[in-house]
Tab-separated table of C-alpha atoms in Angstrom:
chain	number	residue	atom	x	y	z
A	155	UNK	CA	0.000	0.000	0.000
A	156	UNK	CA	1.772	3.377	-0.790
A	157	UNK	CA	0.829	6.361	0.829
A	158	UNK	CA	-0.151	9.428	-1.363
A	159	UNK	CA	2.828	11.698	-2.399
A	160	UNK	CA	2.892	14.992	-1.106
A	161	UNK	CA	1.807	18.035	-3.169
A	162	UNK	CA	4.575	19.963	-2.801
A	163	UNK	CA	6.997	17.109	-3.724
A	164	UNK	CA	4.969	16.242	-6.905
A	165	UNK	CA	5.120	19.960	-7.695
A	166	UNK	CA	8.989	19.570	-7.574
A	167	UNK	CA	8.781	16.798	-9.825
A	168	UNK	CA	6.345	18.140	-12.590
A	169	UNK	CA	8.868	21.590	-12.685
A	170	UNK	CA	11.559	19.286	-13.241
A	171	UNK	CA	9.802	17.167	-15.923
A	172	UNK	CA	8.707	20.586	-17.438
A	173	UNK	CA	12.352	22.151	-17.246
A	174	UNK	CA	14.427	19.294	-18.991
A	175	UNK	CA	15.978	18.269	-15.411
A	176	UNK	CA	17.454	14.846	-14.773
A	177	UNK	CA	17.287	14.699	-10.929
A	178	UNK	CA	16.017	15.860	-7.898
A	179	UNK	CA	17.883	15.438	-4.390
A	180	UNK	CA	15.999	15.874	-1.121
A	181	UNK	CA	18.071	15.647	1.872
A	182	UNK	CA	17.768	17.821	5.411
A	183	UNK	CA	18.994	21.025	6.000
A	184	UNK	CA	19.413	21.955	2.856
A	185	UNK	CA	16.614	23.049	0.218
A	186	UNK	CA	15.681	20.404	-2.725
A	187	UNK	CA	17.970	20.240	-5.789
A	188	UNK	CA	17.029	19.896	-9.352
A	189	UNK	CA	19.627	19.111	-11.603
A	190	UNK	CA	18.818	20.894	-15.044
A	191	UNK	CA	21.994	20.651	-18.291
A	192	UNK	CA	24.103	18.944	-15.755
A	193	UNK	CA	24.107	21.580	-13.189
A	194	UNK	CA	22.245	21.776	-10.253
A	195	UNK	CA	19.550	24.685	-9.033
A	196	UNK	CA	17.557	24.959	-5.960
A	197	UNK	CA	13.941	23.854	-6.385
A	198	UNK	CA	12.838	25.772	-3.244
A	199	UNK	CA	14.995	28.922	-0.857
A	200	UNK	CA	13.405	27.222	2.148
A	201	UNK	CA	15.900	24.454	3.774
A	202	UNK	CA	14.179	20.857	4.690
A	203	UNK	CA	14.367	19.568	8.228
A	204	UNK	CA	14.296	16.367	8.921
A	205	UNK	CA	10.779	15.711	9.646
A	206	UNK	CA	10.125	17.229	6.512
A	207	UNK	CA	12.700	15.168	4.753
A	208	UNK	CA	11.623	11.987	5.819
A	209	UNK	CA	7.892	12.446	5.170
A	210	UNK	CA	8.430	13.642	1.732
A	211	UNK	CA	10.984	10.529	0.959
A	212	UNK	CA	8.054	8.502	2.811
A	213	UNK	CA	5.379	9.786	0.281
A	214	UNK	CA	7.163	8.106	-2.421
A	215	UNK	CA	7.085	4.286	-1.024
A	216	UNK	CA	4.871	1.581	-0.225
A	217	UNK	CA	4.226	0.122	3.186
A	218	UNK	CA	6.712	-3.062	2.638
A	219	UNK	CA	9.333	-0.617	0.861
A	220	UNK	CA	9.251	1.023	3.543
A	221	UNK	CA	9.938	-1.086	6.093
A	222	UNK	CA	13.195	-2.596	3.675
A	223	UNK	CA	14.203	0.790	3.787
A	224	UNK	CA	14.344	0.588	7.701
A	225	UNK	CA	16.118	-2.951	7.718
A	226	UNK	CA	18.815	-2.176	4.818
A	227	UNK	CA	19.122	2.004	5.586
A	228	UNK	CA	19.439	2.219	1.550
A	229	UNK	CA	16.476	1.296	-0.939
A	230	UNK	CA	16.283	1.223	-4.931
A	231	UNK	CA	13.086	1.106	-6.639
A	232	UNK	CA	10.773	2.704	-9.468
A	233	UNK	CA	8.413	5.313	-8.842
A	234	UNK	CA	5.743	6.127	-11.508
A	235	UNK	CA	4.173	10.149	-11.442
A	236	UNK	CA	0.579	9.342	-12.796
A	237	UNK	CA	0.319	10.895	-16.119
A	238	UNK	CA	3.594	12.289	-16.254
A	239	UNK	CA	6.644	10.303	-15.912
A	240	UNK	CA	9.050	7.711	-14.458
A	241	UNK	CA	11.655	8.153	-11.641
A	242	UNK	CA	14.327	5.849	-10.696
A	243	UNK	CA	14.492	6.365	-6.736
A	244	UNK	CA	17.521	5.896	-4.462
A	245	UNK	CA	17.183	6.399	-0.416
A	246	UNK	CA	19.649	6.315	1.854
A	247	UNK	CA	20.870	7.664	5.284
A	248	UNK	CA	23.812	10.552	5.983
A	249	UNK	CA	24.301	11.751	9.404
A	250	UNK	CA	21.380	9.893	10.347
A	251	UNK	CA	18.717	11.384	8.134
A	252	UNK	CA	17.431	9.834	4.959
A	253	UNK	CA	17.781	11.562	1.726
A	254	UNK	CA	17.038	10.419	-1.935
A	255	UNK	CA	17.464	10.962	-5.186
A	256	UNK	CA	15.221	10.870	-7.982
A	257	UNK	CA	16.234	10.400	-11.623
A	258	UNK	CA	13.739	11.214	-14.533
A	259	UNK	CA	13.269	8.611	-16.984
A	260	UNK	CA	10.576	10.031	-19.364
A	261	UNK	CA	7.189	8.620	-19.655
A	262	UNK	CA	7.938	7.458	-23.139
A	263	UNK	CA	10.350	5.080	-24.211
A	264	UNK	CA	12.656	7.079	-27.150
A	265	UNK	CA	13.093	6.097	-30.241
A	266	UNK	CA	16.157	5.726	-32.372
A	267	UNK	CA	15.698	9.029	-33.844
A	268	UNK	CA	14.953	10.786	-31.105
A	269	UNK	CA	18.567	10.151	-29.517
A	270	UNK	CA	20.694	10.453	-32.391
A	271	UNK	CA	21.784	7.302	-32.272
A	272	UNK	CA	24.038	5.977	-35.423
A	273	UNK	CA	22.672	2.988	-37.818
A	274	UNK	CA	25.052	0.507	-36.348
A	275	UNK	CA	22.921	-0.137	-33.408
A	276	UNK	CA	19.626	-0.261	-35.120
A	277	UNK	CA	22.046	-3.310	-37.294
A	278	UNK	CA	23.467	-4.807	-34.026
A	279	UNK	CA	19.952	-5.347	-32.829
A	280	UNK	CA	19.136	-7.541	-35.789
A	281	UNK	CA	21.877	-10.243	-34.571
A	282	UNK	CA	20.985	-13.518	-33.672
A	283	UNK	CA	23.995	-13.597	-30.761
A	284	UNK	CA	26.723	-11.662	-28.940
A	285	UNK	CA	27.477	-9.565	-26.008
A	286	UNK	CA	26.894	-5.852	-26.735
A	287	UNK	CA	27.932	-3.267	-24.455
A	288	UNK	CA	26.659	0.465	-23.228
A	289	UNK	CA	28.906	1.580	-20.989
A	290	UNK	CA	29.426	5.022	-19.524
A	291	UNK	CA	29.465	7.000	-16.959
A	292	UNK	CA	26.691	7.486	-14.399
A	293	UNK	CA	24.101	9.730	-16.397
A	294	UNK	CA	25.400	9.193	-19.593
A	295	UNK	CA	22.091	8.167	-21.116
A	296	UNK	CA	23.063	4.058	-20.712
A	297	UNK	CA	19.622	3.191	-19.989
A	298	UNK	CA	17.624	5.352	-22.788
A	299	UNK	CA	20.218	3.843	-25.804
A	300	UNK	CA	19.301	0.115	-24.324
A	301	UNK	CA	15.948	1.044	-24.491
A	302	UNK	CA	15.805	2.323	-27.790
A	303	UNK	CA	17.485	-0.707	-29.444
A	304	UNK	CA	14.869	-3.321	-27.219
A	305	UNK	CA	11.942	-1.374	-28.312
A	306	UNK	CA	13.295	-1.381	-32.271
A	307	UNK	CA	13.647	-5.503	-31.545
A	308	UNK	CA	10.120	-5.608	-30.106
A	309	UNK	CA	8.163	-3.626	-32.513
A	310	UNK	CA	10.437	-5.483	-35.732
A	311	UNK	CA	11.302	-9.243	-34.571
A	312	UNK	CA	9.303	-12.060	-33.100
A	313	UNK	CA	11.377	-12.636	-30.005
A	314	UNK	CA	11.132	-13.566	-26.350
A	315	UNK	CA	12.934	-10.505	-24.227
A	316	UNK	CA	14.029	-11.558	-20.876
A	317	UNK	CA	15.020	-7.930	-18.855
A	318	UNK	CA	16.768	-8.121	-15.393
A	319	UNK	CA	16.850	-4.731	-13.950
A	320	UNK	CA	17.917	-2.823	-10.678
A	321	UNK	CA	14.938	-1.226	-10.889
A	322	UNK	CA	12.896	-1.093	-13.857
A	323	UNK	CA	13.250	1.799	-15.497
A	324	UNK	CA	11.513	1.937	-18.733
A	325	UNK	CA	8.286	-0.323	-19.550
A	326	UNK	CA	7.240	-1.903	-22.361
A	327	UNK	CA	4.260	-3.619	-23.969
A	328	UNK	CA	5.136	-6.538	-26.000
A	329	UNK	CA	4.069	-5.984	-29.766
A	330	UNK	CA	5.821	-8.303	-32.303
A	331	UNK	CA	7.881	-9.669	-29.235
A	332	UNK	CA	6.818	-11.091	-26.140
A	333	UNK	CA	8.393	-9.275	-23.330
A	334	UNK	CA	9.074	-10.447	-19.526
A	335	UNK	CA	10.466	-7.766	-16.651
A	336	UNK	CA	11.991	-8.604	-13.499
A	337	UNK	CA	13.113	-6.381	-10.950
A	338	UNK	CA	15.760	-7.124	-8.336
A	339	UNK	CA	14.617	-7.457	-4.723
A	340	UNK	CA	10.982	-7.925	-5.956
A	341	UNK	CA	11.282	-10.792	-8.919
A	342	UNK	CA	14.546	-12.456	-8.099
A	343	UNK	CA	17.084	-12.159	-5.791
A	344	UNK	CA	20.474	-11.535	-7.355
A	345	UNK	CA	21.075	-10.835	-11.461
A	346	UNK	CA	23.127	-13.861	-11.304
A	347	UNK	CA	19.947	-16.167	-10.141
A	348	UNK	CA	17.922	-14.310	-12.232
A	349	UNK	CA	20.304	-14.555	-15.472
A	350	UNK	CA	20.749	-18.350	-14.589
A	351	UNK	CA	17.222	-19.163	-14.808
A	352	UNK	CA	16.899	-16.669	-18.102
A	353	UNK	CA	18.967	-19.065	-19.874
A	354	UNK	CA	16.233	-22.140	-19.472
A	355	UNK	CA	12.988	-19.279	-20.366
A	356	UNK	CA	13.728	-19.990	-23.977
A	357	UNK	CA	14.790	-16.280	-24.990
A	358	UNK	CA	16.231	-14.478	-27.566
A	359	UNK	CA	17.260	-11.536	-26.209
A	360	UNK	CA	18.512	-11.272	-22.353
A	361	UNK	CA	19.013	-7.637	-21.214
A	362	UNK	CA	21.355	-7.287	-18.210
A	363	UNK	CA	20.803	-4.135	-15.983
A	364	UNK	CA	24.382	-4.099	-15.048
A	365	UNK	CA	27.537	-6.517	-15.299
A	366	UNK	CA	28.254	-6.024	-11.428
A	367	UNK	CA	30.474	-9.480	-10.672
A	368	UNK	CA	32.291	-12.508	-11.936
A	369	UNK	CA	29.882	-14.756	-11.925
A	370	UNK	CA	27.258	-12.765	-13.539
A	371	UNK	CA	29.896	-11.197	-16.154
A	372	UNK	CA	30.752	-15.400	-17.145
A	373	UNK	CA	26.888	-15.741	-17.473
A	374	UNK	CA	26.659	-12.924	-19.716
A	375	UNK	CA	29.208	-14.719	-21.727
A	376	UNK	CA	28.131	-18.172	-21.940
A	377	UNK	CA	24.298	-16.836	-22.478
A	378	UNK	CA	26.215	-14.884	-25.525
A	379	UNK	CA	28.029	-18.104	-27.147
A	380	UNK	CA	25.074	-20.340	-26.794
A	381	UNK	CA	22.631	-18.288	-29.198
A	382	UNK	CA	21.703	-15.704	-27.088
A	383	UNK	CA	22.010	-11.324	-27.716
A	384	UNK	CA	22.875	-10.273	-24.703
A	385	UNK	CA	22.888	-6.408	-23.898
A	386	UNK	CA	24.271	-5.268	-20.759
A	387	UNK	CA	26.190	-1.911	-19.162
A	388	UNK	CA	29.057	-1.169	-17.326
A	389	UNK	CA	30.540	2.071	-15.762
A	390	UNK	CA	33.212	2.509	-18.156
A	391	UNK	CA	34.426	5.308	-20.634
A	392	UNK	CA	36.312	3.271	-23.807
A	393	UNK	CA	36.085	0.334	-25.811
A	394	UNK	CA	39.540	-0.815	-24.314
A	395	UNK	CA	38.375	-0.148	-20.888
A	396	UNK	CA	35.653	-1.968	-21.036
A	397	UNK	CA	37.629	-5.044	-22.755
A	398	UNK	CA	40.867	-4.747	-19.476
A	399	UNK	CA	37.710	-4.167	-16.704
A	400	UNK	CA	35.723	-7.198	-18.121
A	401	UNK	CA	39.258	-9.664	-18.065
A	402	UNK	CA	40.502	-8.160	-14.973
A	403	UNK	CA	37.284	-9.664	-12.879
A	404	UNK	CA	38.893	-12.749	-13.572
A	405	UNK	CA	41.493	-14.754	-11.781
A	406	UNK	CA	44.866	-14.370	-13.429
A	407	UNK	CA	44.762	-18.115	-14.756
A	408	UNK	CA	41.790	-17.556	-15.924
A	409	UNK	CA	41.898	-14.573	-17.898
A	410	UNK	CA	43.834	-15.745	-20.981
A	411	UNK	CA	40.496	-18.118	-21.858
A	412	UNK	CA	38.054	-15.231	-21.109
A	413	UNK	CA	40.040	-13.361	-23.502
A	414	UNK	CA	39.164	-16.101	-26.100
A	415	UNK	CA	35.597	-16.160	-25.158
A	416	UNK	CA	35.262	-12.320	-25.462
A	417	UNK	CA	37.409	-12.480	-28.843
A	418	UNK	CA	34.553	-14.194	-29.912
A	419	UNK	CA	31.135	-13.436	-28.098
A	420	UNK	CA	31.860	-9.908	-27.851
A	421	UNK	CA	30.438	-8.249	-30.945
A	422	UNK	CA	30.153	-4.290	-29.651
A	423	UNK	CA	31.146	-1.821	-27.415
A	424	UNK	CA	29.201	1.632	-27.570
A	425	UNK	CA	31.491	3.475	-24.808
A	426	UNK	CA	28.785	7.004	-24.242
A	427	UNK	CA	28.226	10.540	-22.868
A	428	UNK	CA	25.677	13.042	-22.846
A	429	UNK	CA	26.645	16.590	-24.198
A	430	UNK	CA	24.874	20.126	-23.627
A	431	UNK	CA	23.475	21.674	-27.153
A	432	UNK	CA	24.156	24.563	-27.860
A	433	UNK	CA	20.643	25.373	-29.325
A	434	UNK	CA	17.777	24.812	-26.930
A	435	UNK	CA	14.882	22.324	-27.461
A	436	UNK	CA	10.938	23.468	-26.392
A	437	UNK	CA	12.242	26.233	-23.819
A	438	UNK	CA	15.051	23.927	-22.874
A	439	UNK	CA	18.964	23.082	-23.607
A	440	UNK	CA	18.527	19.461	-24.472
A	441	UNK	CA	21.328	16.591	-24.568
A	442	UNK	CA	23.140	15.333	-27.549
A	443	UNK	CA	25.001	11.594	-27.215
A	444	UNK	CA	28.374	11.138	-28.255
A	445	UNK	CA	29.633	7.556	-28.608
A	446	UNK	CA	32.502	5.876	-29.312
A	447	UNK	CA	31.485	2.630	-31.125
A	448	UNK	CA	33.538	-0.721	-31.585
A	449	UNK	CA	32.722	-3.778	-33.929
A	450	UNK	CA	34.268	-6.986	-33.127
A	451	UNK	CA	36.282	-7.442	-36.655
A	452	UNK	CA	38.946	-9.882	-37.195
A	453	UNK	CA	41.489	-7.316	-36.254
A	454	UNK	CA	39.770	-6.425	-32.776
A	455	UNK	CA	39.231	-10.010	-32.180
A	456	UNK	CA	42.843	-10.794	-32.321
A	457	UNK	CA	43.817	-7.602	-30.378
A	458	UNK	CA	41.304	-8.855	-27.472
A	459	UNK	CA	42.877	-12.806	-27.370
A	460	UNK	CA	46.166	-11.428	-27.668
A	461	UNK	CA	45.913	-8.871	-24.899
A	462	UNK	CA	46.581	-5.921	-26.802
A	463	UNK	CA	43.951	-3.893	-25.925
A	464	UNK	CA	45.985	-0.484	-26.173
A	465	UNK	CA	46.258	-0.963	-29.891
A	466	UNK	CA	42.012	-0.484	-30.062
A	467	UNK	CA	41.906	2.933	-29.660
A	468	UNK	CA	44.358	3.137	-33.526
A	469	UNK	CA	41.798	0.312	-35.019
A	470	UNK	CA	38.376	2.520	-34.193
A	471	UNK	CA	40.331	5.618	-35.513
A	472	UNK	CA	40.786	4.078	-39.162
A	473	UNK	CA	37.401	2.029	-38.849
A	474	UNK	CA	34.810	4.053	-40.317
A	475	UNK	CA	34.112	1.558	-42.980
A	476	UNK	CA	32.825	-0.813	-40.393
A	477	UNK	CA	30.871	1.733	-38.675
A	478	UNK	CA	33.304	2.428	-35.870
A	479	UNK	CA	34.731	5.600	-34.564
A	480	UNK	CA	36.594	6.914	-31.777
A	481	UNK	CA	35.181	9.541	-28.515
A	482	UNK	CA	36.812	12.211	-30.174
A	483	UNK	CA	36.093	11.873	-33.793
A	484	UNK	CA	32.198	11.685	-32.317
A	485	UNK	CA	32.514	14.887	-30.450
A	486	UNK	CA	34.457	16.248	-33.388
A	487	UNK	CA	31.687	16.157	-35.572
A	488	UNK	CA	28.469	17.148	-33.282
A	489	UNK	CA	31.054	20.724	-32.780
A	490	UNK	CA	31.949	20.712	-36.474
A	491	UNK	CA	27.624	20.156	-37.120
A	492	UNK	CA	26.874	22.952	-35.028
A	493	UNK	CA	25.392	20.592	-32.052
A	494	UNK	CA	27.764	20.838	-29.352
A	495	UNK	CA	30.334	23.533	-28.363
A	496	UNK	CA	33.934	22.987	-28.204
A	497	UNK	CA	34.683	23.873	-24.888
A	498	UNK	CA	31.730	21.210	-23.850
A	499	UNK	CA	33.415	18.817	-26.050
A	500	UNK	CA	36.535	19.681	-24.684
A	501	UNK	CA	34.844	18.606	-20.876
A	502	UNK	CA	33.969	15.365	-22.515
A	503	UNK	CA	37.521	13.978	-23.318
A	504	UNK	CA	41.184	13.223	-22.042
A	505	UNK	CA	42.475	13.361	-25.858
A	506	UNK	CA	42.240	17.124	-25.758
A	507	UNK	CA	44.930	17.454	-28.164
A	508	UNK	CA	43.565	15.010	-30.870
A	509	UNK	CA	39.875	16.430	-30.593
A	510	UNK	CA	41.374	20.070	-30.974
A	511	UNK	CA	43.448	18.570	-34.216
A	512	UNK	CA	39.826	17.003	-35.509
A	513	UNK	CA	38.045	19.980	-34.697
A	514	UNK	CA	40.619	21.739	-36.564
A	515	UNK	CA	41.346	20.073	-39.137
A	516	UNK	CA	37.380	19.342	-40.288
């Protein structure tokens, strides 16, 4: 049973649906946050107490959420604003008060258009098998890309989607495919329990909220080389990151055969960040996603078994006949197109000097 949200909290959340803002942060003694193009802005002069705090934060949840929030002191879930939009909710204690934070999700689930993204996702989601990757850093727009490409599958293929999320953000309704959700803590216990069982529900395509461990990361794997497309995320900012962070999990006599199953089951990493425009959308600066974008190719596939991961960055630079291309050749062109500004995409790289060369020499 949840309890009915305040008014003054749901008026915080329809000015930050209506402003373009990503989160709000409620905490005590301090007035609530939106963040709005990456920055954050008070919602309100007037700090919160802690009374205050913890009834609004209480507003949000059900009776049994909240009483896991009171046995674990930290709680993830969903929380849907009638008519308006989707929040994913994290509550937790500092100093002994709880605070939260609430992340906008959009009441719609965006299409490939919509995000800019380029036509060598809308082909990766037409493969039979294969790990693909989103990775990124927290807010990077992870979770809109993955919904994008299983919302393309669902309205195109005939397929059984199996999702395992932490919570669920976006929700679909199953058109051509048939589509099964489960969230952690209320479906299935662990992504690793859930992903086992996924693997004996007859699916297509598995979607894998995060890679957070070992065991679930060798799942993820084996789901990939037995017929599966598996799309998961991690927290990480390049291709070759993502290849060293996904071996290094492993034991060190293990990692030369996970290199061979990767050189073979991984088929794409899109490494992503979200960029201010520099012309405003509806009122409102929007976001524009860069992404750096690896296909497994012969050449990649023998840089990943033989450990040579440093040598990726030189194979996406020269790979635009495959469909690849570096961070900086991405941001490159959304400043040389007018989208972005060069000192943002200058905030989005550690190449400075080779994005300043592509800028320059466009």
């Amino acid at each position: 049973m949840a309890t009915t949200l305040d008014p003054l909290l749901n008026d915080w959340l329809l000015r930050l649906l209506a402003g373009g803002g990503s989160d709000l942060h409620l905490s005590a003694n301090a007035p609530p946050y939106g963040r709005f193009n990456g920055s954050l802005a008070k919602m309100a002069e007037t700090s919160l107490n802690r009374v205050q705090t913890g009834h609004l934060i209480c507003s949000l949840l059900t009776t049994n959420q909240i009483e896991q929030l009171e046995k674990n002191l930290e709680l993830d879930c969903a929380y849907e604003l009638n008519g308006a939009g989707r929040f994913r909710l994290n509550v937790f204690k500092e100093k002994g008060c709880y605070a939260a934070c609430l992340r906008a999700l959009g009441d719609r689930i965006p299409s490939f258009e919509q995000l800019g993204l380029p036509a060598a996702l809308q082909q990766i989601s037409k493969r039979p098998n294969g790990l693909v990757l989103v990775t990124g850093p927290t807010g990077s727009g992870k979770s809109s890309t993955l919904a994008a490409l299983l919302e393309y599958i669902n309205q195109n293929q005939a397929s059984h989607i199996i999702t395992i999320e932490d919570p669920i953000e976006f929700v679909y309704n199953s058109a051509k495919s048939l589509i099964h959700q489960r969230q952690l803590g209320e479906d299935t216990h662990s992504f690793t329990n859930a992903l086992r069982a996924a693997l004996r529900e007859d699916p297509d395509v598995i979607l894998v909220g995060e890679l957070r461990d070992l065991e679930t990361i060798q799942l993820a794997i084996s789901a990939a080389e037995t017929g599966h497309l598996v799309f998961a995320t991690l927290h990480t900012s390049s291709a070759a990151q993502t290849v060293d962070r996904l071996v290094d999990v492993f034991p060190a006599d293990q990692q030369s055969q996970i290199r061979m199953q990767l050189s073979s089951s991984l088929v794409a990493v899109f490494a992503q960040n979200l960029c201010r425009a520099v012309e405003p959308k509806n009122g409102c600066f929007g976001r524009v996603i860069a992404q750096e974008i690896m296909l497994r190719t012969p050449a990649i596939a023998n840089l990943i078994r033989e450990a040579k991961t440093a040598q990726i960055y030189s194979q996406l630079q020269t790979g635009n006949q495959y469909g690849m291309q570096t961070m900086e050749q991405s941001l490159a062109n959304l400043v040389n197109s007018g989208k972005i500004s060069q000192q943002e995409a200058l905030r989005k790289t550690n190449k400075s000097a080779e994005l300043e060369y592509l800028i320059g020499g466009s």
